[in-house]
PDB file of C-alpha atoms in Angstrom:
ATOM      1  CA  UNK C   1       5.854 134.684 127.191  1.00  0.00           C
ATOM      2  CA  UNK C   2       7.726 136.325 123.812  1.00  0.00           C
ATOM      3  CA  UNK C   3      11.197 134.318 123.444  1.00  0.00           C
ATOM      4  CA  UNK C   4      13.149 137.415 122.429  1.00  0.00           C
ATOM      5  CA  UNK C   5      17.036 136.441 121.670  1.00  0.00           C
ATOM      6  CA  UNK C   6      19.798 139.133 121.079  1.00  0.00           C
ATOM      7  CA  UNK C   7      21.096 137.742 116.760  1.00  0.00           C
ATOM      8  CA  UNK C   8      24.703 136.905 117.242  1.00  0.00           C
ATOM      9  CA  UNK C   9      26.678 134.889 114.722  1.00  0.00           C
ATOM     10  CA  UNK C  10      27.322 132.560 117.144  1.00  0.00           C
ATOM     11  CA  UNK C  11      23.825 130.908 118.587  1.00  0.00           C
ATOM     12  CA  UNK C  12      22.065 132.120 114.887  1.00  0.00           C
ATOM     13  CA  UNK C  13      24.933 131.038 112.686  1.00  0.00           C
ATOM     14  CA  UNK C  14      22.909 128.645 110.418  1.00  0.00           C
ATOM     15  CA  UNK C  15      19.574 130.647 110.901  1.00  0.00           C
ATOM     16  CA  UNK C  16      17.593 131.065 107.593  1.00  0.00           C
ATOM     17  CA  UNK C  17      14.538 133.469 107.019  1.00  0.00           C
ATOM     18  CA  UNK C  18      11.225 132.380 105.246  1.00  0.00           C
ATOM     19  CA  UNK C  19      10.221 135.180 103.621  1.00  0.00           C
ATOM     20  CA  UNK C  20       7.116 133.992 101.902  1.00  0.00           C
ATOM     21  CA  UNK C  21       3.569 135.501 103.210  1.00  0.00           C
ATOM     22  CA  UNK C  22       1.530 132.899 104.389  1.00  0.00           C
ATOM     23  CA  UNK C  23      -1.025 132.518 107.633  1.00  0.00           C
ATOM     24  CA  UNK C  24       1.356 129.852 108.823  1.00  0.00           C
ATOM     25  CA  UNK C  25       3.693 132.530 109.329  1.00  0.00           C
ATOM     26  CA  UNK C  26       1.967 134.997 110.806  1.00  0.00           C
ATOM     27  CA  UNK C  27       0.502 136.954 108.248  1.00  0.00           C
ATOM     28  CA  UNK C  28      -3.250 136.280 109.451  1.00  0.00           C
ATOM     29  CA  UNK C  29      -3.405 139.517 111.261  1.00  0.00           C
ATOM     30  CA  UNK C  30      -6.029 141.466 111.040  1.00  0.00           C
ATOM     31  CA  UNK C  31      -3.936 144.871 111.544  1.00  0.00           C
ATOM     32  CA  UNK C  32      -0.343 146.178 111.951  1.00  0.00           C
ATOM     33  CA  UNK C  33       0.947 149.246 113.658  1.00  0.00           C
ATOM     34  CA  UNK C  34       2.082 152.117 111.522  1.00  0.00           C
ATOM     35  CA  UNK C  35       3.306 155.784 112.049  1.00  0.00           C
ATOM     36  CA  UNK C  36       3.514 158.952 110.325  1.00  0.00           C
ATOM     37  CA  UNK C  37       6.261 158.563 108.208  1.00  0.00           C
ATOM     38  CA  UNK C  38       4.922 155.488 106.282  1.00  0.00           C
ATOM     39  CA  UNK C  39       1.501 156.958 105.918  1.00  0.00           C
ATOM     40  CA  UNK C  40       1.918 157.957 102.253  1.00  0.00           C
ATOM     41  CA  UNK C  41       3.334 154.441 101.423  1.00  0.00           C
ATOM     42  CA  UNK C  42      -0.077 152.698 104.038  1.00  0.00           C
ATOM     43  CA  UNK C  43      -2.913 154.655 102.971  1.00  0.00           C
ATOM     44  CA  UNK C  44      -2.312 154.032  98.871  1.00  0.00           C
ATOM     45  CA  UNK C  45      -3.919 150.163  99.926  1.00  0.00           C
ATOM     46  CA  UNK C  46      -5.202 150.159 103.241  1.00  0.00           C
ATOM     47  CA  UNK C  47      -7.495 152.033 105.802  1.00  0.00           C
ATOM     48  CA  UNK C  48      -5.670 154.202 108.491  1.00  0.00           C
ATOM     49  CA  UNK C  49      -6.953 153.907 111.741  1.00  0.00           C
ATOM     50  CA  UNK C  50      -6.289 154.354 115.499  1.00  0.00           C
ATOM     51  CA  UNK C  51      -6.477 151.880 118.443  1.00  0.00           C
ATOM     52  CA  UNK C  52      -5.991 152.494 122.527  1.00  0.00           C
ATOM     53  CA  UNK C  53      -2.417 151.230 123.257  1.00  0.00           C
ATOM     54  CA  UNK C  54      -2.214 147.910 125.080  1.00  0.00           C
ATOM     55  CA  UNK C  55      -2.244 149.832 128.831  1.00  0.00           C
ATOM     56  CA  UNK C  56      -5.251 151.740 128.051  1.00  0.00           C
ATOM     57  CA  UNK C  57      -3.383 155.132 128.468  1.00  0.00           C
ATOM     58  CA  UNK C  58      -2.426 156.068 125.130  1.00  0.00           C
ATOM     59  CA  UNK C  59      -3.299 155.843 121.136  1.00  0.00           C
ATOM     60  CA  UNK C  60      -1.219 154.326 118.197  1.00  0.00           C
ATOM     61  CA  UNK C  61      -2.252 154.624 114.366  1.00  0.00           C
ATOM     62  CA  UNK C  62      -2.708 151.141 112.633  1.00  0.00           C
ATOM     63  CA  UNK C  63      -2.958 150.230 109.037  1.00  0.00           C
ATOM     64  CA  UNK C  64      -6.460 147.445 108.913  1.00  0.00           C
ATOM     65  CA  UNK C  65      -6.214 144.442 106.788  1.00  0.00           C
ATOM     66  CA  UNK C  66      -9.269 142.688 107.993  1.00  0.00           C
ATOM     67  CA  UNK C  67     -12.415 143.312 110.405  1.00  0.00           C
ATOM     68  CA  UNK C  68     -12.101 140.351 112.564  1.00  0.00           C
ATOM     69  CA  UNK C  69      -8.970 138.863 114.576  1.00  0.00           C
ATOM     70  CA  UNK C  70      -7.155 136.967 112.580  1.00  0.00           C
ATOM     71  CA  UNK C  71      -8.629 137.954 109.450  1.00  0.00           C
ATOM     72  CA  UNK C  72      -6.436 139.703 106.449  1.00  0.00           C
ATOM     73  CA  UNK C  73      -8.479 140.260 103.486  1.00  0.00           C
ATOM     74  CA  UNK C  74      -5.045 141.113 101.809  1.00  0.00           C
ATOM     75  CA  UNK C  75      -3.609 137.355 101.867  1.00  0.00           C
ATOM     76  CA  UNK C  76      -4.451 134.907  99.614  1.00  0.00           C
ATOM     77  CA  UNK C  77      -3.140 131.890 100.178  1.00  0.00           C
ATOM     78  CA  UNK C  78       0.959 132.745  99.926  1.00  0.00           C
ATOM     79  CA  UNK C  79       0.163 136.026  98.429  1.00  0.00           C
ATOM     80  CA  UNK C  80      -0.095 139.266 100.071  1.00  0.00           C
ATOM     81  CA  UNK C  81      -2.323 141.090  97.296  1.00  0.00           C
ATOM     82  CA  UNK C  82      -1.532 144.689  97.761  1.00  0.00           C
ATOM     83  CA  UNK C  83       1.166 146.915  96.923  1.00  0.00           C
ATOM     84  CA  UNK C  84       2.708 147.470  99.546  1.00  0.00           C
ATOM     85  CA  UNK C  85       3.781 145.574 102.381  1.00  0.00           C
ATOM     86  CA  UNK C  86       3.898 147.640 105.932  1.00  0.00           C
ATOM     87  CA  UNK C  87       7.238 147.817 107.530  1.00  0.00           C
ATOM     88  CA  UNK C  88       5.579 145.854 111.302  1.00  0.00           C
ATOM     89  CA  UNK C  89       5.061 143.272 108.903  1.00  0.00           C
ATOM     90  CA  UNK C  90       7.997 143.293 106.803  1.00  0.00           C
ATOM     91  CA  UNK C  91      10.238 143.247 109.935  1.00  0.00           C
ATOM     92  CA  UNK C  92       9.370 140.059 111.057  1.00  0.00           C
ATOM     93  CA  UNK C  93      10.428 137.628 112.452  1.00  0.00           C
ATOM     94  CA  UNK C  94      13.224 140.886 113.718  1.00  0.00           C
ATOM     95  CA  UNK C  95      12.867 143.193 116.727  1.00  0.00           C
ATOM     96  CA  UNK C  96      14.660 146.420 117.646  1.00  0.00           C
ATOM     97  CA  UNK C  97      16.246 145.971 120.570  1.00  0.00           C
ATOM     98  CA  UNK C  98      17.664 148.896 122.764  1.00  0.00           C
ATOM     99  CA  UNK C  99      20.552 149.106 125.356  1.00  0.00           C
ATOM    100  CA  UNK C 100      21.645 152.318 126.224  1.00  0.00           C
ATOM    101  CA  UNK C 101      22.057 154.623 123.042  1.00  0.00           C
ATOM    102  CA  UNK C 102      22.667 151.700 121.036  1.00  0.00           C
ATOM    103  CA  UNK C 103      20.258 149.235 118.672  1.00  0.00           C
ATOM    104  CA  UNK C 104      20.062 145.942 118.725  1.00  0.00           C
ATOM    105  CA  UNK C 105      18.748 143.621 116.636  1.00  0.00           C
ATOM    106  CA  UNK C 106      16.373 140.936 118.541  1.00  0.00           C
ATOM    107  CA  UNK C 107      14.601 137.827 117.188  1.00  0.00           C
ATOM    108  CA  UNK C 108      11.451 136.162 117.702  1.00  0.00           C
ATOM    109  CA  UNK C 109      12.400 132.591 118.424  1.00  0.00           C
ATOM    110  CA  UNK C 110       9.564 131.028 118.442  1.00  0.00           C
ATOM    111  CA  UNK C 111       8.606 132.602 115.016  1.00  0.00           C
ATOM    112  CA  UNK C 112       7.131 130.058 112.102  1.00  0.00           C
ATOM    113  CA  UNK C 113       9.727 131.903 109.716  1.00  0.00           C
ATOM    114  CA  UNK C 114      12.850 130.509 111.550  1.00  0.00           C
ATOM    115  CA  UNK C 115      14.849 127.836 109.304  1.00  0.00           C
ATOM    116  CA  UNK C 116      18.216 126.022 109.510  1.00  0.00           C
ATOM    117  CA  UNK C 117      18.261 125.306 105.966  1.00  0.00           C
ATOM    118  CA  UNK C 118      15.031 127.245 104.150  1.00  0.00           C
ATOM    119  CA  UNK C 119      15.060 130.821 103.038  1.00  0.00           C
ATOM    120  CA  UNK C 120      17.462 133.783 103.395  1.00  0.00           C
ATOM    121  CA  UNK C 121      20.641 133.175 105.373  1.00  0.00           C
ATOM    122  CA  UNK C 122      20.969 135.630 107.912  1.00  0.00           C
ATOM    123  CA  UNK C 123      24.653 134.967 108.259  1.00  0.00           C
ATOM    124  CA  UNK C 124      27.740 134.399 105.552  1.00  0.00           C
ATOM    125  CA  UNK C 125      29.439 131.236 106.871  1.00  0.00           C
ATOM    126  CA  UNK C 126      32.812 132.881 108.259  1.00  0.00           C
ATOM    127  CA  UNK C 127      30.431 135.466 110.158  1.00  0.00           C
ATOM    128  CA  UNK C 128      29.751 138.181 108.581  1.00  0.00           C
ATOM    129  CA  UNK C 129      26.054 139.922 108.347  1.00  0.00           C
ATOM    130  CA  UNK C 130      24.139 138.696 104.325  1.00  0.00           C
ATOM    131  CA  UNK C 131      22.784 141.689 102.215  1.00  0.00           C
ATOM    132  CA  UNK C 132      19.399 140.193 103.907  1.00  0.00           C
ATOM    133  CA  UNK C 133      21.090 141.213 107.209  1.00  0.00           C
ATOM    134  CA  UNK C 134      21.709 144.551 106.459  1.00  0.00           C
ATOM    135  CA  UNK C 135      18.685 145.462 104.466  1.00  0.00           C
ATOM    136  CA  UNK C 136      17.016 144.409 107.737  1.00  0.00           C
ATOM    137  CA  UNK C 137      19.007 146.264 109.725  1.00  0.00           C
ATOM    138  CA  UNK C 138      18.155 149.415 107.506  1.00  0.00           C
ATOM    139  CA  UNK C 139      14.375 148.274 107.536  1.00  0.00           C
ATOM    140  CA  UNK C 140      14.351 148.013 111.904  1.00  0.00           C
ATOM    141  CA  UNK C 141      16.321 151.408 111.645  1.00  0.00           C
ATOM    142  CA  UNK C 142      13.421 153.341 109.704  1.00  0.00           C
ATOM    143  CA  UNK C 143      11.087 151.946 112.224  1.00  0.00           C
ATOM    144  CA  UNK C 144      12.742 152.715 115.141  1.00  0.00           C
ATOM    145  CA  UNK C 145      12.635 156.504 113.784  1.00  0.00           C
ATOM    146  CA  UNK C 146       9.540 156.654 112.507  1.00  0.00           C
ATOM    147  CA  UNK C 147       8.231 155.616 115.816  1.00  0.00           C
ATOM    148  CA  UNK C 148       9.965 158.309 117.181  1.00  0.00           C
ATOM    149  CA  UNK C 149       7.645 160.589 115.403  1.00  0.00           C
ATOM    150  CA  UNK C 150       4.272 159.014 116.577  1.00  0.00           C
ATOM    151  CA  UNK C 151       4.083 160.402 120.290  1.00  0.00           C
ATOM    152  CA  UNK C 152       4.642 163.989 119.045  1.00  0.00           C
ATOM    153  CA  UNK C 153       1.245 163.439 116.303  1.00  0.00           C
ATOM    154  CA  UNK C 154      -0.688 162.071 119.092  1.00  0.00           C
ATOM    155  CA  UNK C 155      -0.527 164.176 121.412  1.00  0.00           C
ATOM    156  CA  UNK C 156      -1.223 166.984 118.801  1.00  0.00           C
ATOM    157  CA  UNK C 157      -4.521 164.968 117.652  1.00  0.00           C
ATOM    158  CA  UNK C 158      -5.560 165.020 121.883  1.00  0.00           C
ATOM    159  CA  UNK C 159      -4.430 168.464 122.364  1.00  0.00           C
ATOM    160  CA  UNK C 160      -6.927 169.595 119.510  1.00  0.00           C
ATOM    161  CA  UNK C 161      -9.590 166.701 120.498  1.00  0.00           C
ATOM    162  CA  UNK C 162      -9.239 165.708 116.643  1.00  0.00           C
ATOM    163  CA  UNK C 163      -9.748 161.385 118.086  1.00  0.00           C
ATOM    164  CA  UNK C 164     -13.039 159.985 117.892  1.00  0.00           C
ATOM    165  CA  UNK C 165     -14.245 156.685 118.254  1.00  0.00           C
ATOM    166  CA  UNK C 166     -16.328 154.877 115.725  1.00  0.00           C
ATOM    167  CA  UNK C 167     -18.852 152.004 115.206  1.00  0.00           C
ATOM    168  CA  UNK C 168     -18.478 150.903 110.982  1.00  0.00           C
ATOM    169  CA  UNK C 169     -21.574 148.389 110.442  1.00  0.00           C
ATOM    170  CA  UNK C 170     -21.131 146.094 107.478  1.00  0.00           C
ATOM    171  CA  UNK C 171     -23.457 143.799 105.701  1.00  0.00           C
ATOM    172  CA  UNK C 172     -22.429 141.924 103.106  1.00  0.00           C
ATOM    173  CA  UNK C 173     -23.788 140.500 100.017  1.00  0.00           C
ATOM    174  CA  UNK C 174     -24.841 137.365 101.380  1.00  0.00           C
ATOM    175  CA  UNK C 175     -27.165 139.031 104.356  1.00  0.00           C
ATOM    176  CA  UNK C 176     -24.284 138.493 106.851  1.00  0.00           C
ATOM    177  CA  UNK C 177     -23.771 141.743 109.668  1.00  0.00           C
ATOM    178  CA  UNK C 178     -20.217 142.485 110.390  1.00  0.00           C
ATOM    179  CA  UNK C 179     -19.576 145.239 112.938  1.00  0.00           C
ATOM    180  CA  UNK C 180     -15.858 146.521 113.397  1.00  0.00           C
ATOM    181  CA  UNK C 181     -15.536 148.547 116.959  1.00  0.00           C
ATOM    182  CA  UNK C 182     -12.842 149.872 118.809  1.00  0.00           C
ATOM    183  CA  UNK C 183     -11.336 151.815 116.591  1.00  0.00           C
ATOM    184  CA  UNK C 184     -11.206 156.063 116.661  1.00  0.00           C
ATOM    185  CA  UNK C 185     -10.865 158.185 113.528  1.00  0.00           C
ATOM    186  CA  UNK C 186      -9.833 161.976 112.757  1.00  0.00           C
ATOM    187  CA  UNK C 187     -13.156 164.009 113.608  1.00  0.00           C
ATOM    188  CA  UNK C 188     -13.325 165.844 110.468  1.00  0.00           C
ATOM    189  CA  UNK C 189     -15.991 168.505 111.633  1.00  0.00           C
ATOM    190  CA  UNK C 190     -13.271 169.366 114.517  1.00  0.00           C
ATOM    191  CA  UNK C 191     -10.836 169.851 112.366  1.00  0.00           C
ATOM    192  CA  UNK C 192     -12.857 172.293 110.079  1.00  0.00           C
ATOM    193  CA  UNK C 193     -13.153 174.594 112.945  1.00  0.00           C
ATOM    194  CA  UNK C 194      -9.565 175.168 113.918  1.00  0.00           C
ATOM    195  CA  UNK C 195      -8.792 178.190 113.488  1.00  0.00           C
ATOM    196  CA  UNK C 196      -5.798 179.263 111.569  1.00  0.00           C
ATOM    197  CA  UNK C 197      -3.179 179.528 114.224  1.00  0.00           C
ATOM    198  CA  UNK C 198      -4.147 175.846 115.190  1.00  0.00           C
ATOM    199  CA  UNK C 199      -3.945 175.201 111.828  1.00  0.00           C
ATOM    200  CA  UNK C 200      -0.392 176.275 111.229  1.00  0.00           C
ATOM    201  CA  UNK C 201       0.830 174.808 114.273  1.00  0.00           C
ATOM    202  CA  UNK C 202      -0.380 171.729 113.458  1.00  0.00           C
ATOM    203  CA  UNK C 203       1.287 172.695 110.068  1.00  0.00           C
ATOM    204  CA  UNK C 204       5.119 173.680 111.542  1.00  0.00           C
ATOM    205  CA  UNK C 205       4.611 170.325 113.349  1.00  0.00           C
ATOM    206  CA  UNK C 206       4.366 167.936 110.255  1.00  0.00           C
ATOM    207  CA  UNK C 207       1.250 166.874 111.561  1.00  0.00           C
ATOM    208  CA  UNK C 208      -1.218 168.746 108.636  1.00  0.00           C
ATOM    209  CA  UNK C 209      -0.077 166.124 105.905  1.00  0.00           C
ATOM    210  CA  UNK C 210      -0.326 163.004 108.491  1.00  0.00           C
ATOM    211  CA  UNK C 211      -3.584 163.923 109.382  1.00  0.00           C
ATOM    212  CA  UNK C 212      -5.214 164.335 105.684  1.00  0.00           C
ATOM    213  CA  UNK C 213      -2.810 160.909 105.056  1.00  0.00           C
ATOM    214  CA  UNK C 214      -5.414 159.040 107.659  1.00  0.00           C
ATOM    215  CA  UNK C 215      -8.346 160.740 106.028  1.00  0.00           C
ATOM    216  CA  UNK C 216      -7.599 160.079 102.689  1.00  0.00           C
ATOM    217  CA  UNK C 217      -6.674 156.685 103.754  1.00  0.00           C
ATOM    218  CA  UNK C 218     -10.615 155.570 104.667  1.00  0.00           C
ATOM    219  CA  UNK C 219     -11.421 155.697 101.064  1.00  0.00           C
ATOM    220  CA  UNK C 220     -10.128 152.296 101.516  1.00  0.00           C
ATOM    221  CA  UNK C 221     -12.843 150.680 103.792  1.00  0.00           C
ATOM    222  CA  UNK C 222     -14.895 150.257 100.205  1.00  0.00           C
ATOM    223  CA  UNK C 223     -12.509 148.111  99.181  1.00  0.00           C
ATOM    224  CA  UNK C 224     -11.665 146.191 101.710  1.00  0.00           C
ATOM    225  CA  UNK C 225     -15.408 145.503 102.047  1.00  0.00           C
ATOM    226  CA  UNK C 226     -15.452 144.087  98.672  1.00  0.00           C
ATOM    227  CA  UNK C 227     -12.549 141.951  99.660  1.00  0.00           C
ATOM    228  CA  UNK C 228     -14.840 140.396 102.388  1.00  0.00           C
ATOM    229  CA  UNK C 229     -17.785 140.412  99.825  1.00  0.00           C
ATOM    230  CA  UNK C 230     -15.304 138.458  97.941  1.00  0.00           C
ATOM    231  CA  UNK C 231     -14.108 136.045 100.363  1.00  0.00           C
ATOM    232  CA  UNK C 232     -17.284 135.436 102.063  1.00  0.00           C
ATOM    233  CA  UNK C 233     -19.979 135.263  98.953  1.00  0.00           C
TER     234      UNK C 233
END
């Protein structure tokens, strides 16, 4: 069971953050989700791809560090060698909370990155949120928005049958096979043959640029193959 926790300066008042990357906090994911308005910042290092949601009903876009579970061909050691960091990873060990109309912010309590005396205090000792606070705030705000945005791209990628799944076979250098499955891609020959009103209504809906975003984003499959080359030669 997650053991979520509403922050209050109360209960968290000495909490600290570690903010160094490192598998023993977490960062030994092999994927984290993503959504349209981060694609620019995701597909300039990693590959954009799509997985079924967790209750089988629905799709989310995800930005693929490694081909296994619990593999991320982007950490190295307590470096995280790309440019950019995703936001889902960022955010951690923070989660948006929601009651009513308003946000909350929630934490992870049984996350590695919790300190009483290590790491960014979350808290200025009369009370009062840190600059850490608030630039996390900000950073659970733009996710919580850009969220917003992925249901509407979705459904325009079913509407259009632009989803298809897709079997990448690997071998590597040393004779090893590596198969990633369970993943779906933009068909590219579907979207060739909209016509042009699909086209602009895919257009007016923001959803042209997101879409060529994910395609232009698989150019980075090469390298994360040499990445495994790399670590497994």
């Amino acid at each position: 069971m997650a053991n979520h926790a509403l922050l209050n300066n109360i209960d968290h008042k000495d909490l600290h953050i570690i903010t160094q990357r490192g598998a023993e906090y977490g960062d030994n994911q092999m994927l984290a989700v993503t959504f349209p308005a981060e694609f620019r910042d995701v597909q300039a290092c990693y590959p954009i791809v799509f997985r079924k949601t967790t209750d089988g009903l629905g799709f989310e876009p995800v930005a693929l560090f490694g081909f296994t579970e619990g593999e991320n061909l982007f950490l190295e050691g307590d470096q995280w060698q790309a440019m950019y960091l995703p936001m889902m990873v960022e955010r951690q060990p923070f989660l948006i909370g929601v009651n009513g109309d308003e946000l909350m912010i929630n934490i992870d309590l049984d996350s590695p990155r919790l300190s009483r005396s290590e790491g960014e205090a979350v808290f200025k000792p009369h009370g009062g949120s840190t600059p850490f606070l608030e630039q996390t705030n900000s950073l659970l705000a733009a996710i919580h928005q850009g969220l917003q945005q992925t249901p509407d791209f979705l459904a325009a990628l079913l509407q259009y049958e632009l989803l298809e799944s897709f079997v990448l076979d690997v071998e590597l250098d040393n004779g090893s096979q590596n198969r990633l499955v369970g993943f779906y891609t933009i068909n590219e020959d579907r979207l060739a043959a909209l016509d042009a009103a699909a086209l602009a209504t895919l257009h007016a809906g923001g959803h042209l640029k997101s879409i060529y975003m994910v395609l232009a984003s698989l150019s980075n499959l090469r390298s994360l193959i040499d990445r495994m080359n790399y670590r497994h030669g």
